[in-house]
Amino acid sequence: MTAHAEGDPHNGRSALDAAEIMNVGANFLREHVTDDVRIHYAFTEINTAANVVHDKTTVLYYVRALSRETVEDVYNRLIKVAEDAAWMTETEVDIEFLGGCYNTMQNKTLLDLIKDTMLKVPSISWTDEELDFAKTLNEKSMTYEKMLSARQITKDIQIDDSMPDYDYINMFGSNDVSEVQHIVPTVYFMTVGSNVGSGYHTWQVTSCAGHSIGMKGMIQGAKIMSNAGIKAL
């Protein structure tokens, strides 16, 4: 219920207060969930006037975990937090469920096939210009400095295209291929397409995506997929 924040605040009931209380409750909830849980939120609708009691506020929540069961458990607990925040502020909460997906489920047989194919497809050849470009990006990357400090890499490595010890793992991340994996045998893998110090969702990754570094990584992935597909057939 809206009202003037200075002249008539006692007659208002603030949806913004309710949303903020919910966010506080959600942040306290982080201590009481398993380590694999991630809870993200963002205000998506709010009255920008500061001198009113807000009658409507919208918050988008995003829950992640390594299993669908855990996600549903945390989701149900978040609903209780939202309902209690509404009760405390004498407001109403309207919950819209937008969707969800299952956890990833890698197929070991296909994973072994991909690994074997990766070892046989020739590695990428990087030009001096590409390595210099990657070096420039690494010099502006905190991730790169941390990797150096942890001795995960040495200063002569600008693009890490070494073959890791592949394992049968289900990774973090948002990828709707997980839905496919619960229906048909499916595997996904990664190829290098950026400088070694790029963190996810950074401008360095974007720079490499529009560069020949990203193009070569994409072509490498296509080679692996096509060769593995032929072997599977």
Short mmCIF file of C-alpha atoms in Angstrom, two decimals:
data_model
loop_
_atom_site.label_atom_id
_atom_site.label_comp_id
_atom_site.label_asym_id
_atom_site.label_seq_id
_atom_site.Cartn_x
_atom_site.Cartn_y
_atom_site.Cartn_z
CA MET A 1 0.00 0.00 0.00
CA THR A 2 1.61 3.22 -1.14
CA ALA A 3 1.75 6.40 0.91
CA HIS A 4 3.79 9.57 1.22
CA ALA A 5 7.00 8.71 3.06
CA GLU A 6 7.14 12.00 4.98
CA GLY A 7 3.55 13.06 5.53
CA ASP A 8 1.69 9.76 5.72
CA PRO A 9 4.14 6.87 6.27
CA HIS A 10 2.02 5.12 8.94
CA ASN A 11 -0.71 4.42 6.38
CA GLY A 12 1.67 2.70 3.98
CA ARG A 13 2.88 -0.87 3.81
CA SER A 14 6.22 -1.19 2.04
CA ALA A 15 6.86 -3.92 -0.53
CA LEU A 16 10.44 -2.67 -0.65
CA ASP A 17 10.82 -3.33 3.07
CA ALA A 18 9.48 -6.84 2.52
CA ALA A 19 11.92 -7.49 -0.32
CA GLU A 20 14.86 -6.20 1.70
CA ILE A 21 13.89 -8.33 4.70
CA MET A 22 13.63 -11.35 2.40
CA ASN A 23 17.12 -10.66 1.06
CA VAL A 24 18.47 -10.45 4.61
CA GLY A 25 16.81 -13.76 5.43
CA ALA A 26 18.19 -15.34 2.26
CA ASN A 27 21.69 -14.18 3.14
CA PHE A 28 21.39 -15.70 6.61
CA LEU A 29 20.18 -18.91 4.95
CA ARG A 30 23.53 -19.22 3.14
CA GLU A 31 25.11 -20.44 6.39
CA HIS A 32 22.69 -23.34 6.62
CA VAL A 33 22.90 -24.92 3.17
CA THR A 34 25.44 -27.29 1.68
CA ASP A 35 28.64 -25.92 0.14
CA ASP A 36 27.49 -26.54 -3.44
CA VAL A 37 24.51 -24.17 -3.14
CA ARG A 38 24.57 -20.77 -4.82
CA ILE A 39 21.85 -18.17 -4.23
CA HIS A 40 21.73 -15.12 -6.50
CA TYR A 41 19.20 -12.29 -6.59
CA ALA A 42 18.57 -8.93 -8.23
CA PHE A 43 15.94 -6.22 -7.97
CA THR A 44 14.15 -6.10 -11.32
CA GLU A 45 11.27 -3.73 -10.56
CA ILE A 46 11.17 -0.88 -8.06
CA ASN A 47 9.72 2.62 -7.79
CA THR A 48 12.69 4.96 -8.19
CA ALA A 49 11.12 7.73 -6.10
CA ALA A 50 12.67 7.77 -2.62
CA ASN A 51 9.94 9.78 -0.86
CA VAL A 52 7.14 7.23 -1.16
CA VAL A 53 6.23 3.98 0.53
CA HIS A 54 6.69 1.43 -2.24
CA ASP A 55 3.59 -0.57 -3.05
CA LYS A 56 5.34 -3.02 -5.38
CA THR A 57 8.86 -4.45 -5.66
CA THR A 58 10.09 -7.39 -7.71
CA VAL A 59 13.14 -9.51 -6.89
CA LEU A 60 14.48 -12.25 -9.15
CA TYR A 61 16.03 -15.24 -7.37
CA TYR A 62 18.29 -17.85 -8.91
CA VAL A 63 19.25 -21.01 -6.98
CA ARG A 64 21.94 -23.45 -8.06
CA ALA A 65 23.27 -26.71 -6.62
CA LEU A 66 24.74 -30.01 -7.77
CA SER A 67 21.41 -31.86 -7.56
CA ARG A 68 17.83 -31.01 -8.44
CA GLU A 69 16.70 -32.26 -5.01
CA THR A 70 18.93 -29.73 -3.25
CA VAL A 71 17.70 -26.90 -5.47
CA GLU A 72 14.09 -27.74 -4.67
CA ASP A 73 14.83 -27.90 -0.95
CA VAL A 74 16.50 -24.45 -0.95
CA TYR A 75 13.73 -23.06 -3.16
CA ASN A 76 11.06 -24.19 -0.69
CA ARG A 77 13.01 -22.62 2.18
CA LEU A 78 13.28 -19.35 0.24
CA ILE A 79 9.51 -19.34 -0.21
CA LYS A 80 9.13 -19.52 3.58
CA VAL A 81 11.54 -16.58 3.92
CA ALA A 82 9.47 -14.56 1.42
CA GLU A 83 6.18 -15.42 3.12
CA ASP A 84 7.56 -14.48 6.54
CA ALA A 85 8.91 -11.18 5.17
CA ALA A 86 5.45 -10.40 3.84
CA TRP A 87 3.88 -11.31 7.18
CA MET A 88 6.30 -9.03 9.06
CA THR A 89 5.54 -6.05 6.84
CA GLU A 90 1.80 -6.67 6.37
CA THR A 91 2.26 -7.00 2.63
CA GLU A 92 1.48 -9.75 0.16
CA VAL A 93 3.89 -11.90 -1.80
CA ASP A 94 3.21 -13.22 -5.31
CA ILE A 95 5.63 -15.93 -6.43
CA GLU A 96 6.16 -16.66 -10.12
CA PHE A 97 8.16 -19.79 -10.86
CA LEU A 98 10.05 -19.18 -14.11
CA GLY A 99 11.63 -22.60 -14.58
CA GLY A 100 14.49 -24.87 -13.67
CA CYS A 101 16.71 -27.64 -14.91
CA TYR A 102 18.28 -30.82 -13.66
CA ASN A 103 21.90 -31.28 -12.70
CA THR A 104 24.43 -32.33 -15.32
CA MET A 105 24.95 -36.05 -15.83
CA GLN A 106 28.03 -36.81 -17.90
CA ASN A 107 28.16 -40.10 -19.78
CA LYS A 108 31.43 -41.90 -19.03
CA THR A 109 31.54 -43.86 -22.29
CA LEU A 110 31.20 -40.70 -24.36
CA LEU A 111 33.60 -38.88 -22.05
CA ASP A 112 36.28 -41.51 -22.73
CA LEU A 113 35.60 -41.14 -26.45
CA ILE A 114 35.99 -37.35 -26.28
CA LYS A 115 39.20 -37.68 -24.28
CA ASP A 116 40.67 -40.10 -26.81
CA THR A 117 39.66 -37.78 -29.66
CA MET A 118 41.15 -34.72 -27.97
CA LEU A 119 44.50 -36.47 -27.67
CA LYS A 120 44.53 -37.28 -31.40
CA VAL A 121 43.33 -33.96 -32.83
CA PRO A 122 46.39 -31.71 -33.46
CA SER A 123 46.79 -28.94 -30.88
CA ILE A 124 46.24 -25.29 -31.79
CA SER A 125 49.14 -23.29 -33.20
CA TRP A 126 49.21 -19.76 -31.78
CA THR A 127 50.80 -16.80 -33.59
CA ASP A 128 53.07 -14.27 -31.92
CA GLU A 129 50.32 -11.66 -32.29
CA GLU A 130 47.82 -13.88 -30.48
CA LEU A 131 50.25 -14.61 -27.66
CA ASP A 132 51.05 -10.89 -27.31
CA PHE A 133 47.34 -10.08 -27.21
CA ALA A 134 46.81 -12.72 -24.50
CA LYS A 135 49.77 -11.35 -22.54
CA THR A 136 48.27 -7.84 -22.61
CA LEU A 137 45.00 -9.22 -21.21
CA ASN A 138 46.80 -11.25 -18.56
CA GLU A 139 48.64 -8.15 -17.35
CA LYS A 140 45.25 -6.64 -16.50
CA SER A 141 43.86 -9.78 -14.84
CA MET A 142 43.76 -10.39 -11.08
CA THR A 143 43.00 -14.04 -11.82
CA TYR A 144 46.32 -14.34 -13.64
CA GLU A 145 48.19 -12.89 -10.67
CA LYS A 146 46.49 -15.32 -8.31
CA MET A 147 47.38 -18.25 -10.57
CA LEU A 148 51.02 -17.13 -10.58
CA SER A 149 51.03 -16.80 -6.79
CA ALA A 150 49.54 -20.27 -6.41
CA ARG A 151 52.14 -21.60 -8.88
CA GLN A 152 49.40 -23.00 -11.10
CA ILE A 153 51.16 -21.46 -14.10
CA THR A 154 54.45 -19.79 -14.94
CA LYS A 155 54.96 -16.35 -16.50
CA ASP A 156 55.73 -17.81 -19.93
CA ILE A 157 52.19 -19.24 -20.24
CA GLN A 158 49.72 -16.81 -21.85
CA ILE A 159 47.22 -19.31 -23.28
CA ASP A 160 46.83 -22.61 -21.47
CA ASP A 161 45.98 -25.31 -24.02
CA SER A 162 47.49 -28.19 -22.08
CA MET A 163 45.44 -31.34 -21.79
CA PRO A 164 44.07 -31.62 -18.24
CA ASP A 165 43.57 -34.88 -16.41
CA TYR A 166 40.01 -35.51 -17.50
CA ASP A 167 37.69 -37.04 -14.98
CA TYR A 168 34.11 -38.15 -14.82
CA ILE A 169 32.80 -34.98 -13.19
CA ASN A 170 29.65 -32.90 -13.20
CA MET A 171 30.61 -29.26 -13.29
CA PHE A 172 29.11 -26.10 -11.87
CA GLY A 173 27.55 -23.69 -14.34
CA SER A 174 24.29 -22.91 -16.07
CA ASN A 175 23.78 -25.08 -19.11
CA ASP A 176 20.50 -26.50 -20.34
CA VAL A 177 22.33 -29.43 -21.93
CA SER A 178 21.76 -31.02 -18.52
CA GLU A 179 18.12 -31.54 -19.51
CA VAL A 180 19.26 -33.46 -22.57
CA GLN A 181 21.65 -35.54 -20.46
CA HIS A 182 18.72 -36.96 -18.48
CA ILE A 183 17.05 -38.14 -21.70
CA VAL A 184 19.85 -39.39 -23.97
CA PRO A 185 23.56 -40.12 -23.39
CA THR A 186 25.31 -36.76 -23.66
CA VAL A 187 28.70 -35.29 -22.88
CA TYR A 188 30.10 -31.79 -23.00
CA PHE A 189 33.67 -30.56 -22.95
CA MET A 190 35.67 -27.35 -23.21
CA THR A 191 38.40 -26.08 -25.49
CA VAL A 192 40.65 -23.09 -24.87
CA GLY A 193 39.37 -19.84 -26.37
CA SER A 194 40.85 -17.09 -24.23
CA ASN A 195 43.95 -16.00 -22.32
CA VAL A 196 44.83 -18.09 -19.29
CA GLY A 197 43.94 -15.32 -16.81
CA SER A 198 40.38 -14.74 -17.99
CA GLY A 199 37.68 -15.32 -15.40
CA TYR A 200 34.18 -16.26 -16.50
CA HIS A 201 31.90 -13.41 -17.61
CA THR A 202 34.74 -10.90 -17.99
CA TRP A 203 35.63 -8.39 -20.66
CA GLN A 204 38.80 -10.39 -21.38
CA VAL A 205 36.70 -13.37 -22.48
CA THR A 206 34.59 -11.07 -24.64
CA SER A 207 37.74 -9.66 -26.24
CA CYS A 208 39.01 -13.13 -27.08
CA ALA A 209 35.63 -14.22 -28.45
CA GLY A 210 35.92 -11.55 -31.13
CA HIS A 211 39.56 -12.37 -31.76
CA SER A 212 41.26 -15.17 -33.68
CA ILE A 213 42.00 -16.80 -30.29
CA GLY A 214 38.31 -17.47 -29.78
CA MET A 215 37.82 -18.49 -33.40
CA LYS A 216 40.60 -21.08 -33.19
CA GLY A 217 39.15 -22.47 -29.96
CA MET A 218 35.74 -22.82 -31.59
CA ILE A 219 37.18 -24.58 -34.65
CA GLN A 220 39.14 -26.92 -32.37
CA GLY A 221 35.92 -27.83 -30.57
CA ALA A 222 34.20 -28.47 -33.91
CA LYS A 223 37.03 -30.79 -34.98
CA ILE A 224 36.76 -32.79 -31.76
CA MET A 225 32.98 -33.05 -32.03
CA SER A 226 33.01 -34.14 -35.67
CA ASN A 227 35.78 -36.71 -35.17
CA ALA A 228 34.10 -38.12 -32.06
CA GLY A 229 30.80 -38.25 -33.92
CA ILE A 230 32.35 -40.25 -36.73
CA LYS A 231 33.86 -42.68 -34.22
CA ALA A 232 30.51 -43.06 -32.46
CA LEU A 233 28.77 -43.83 -35.75
#
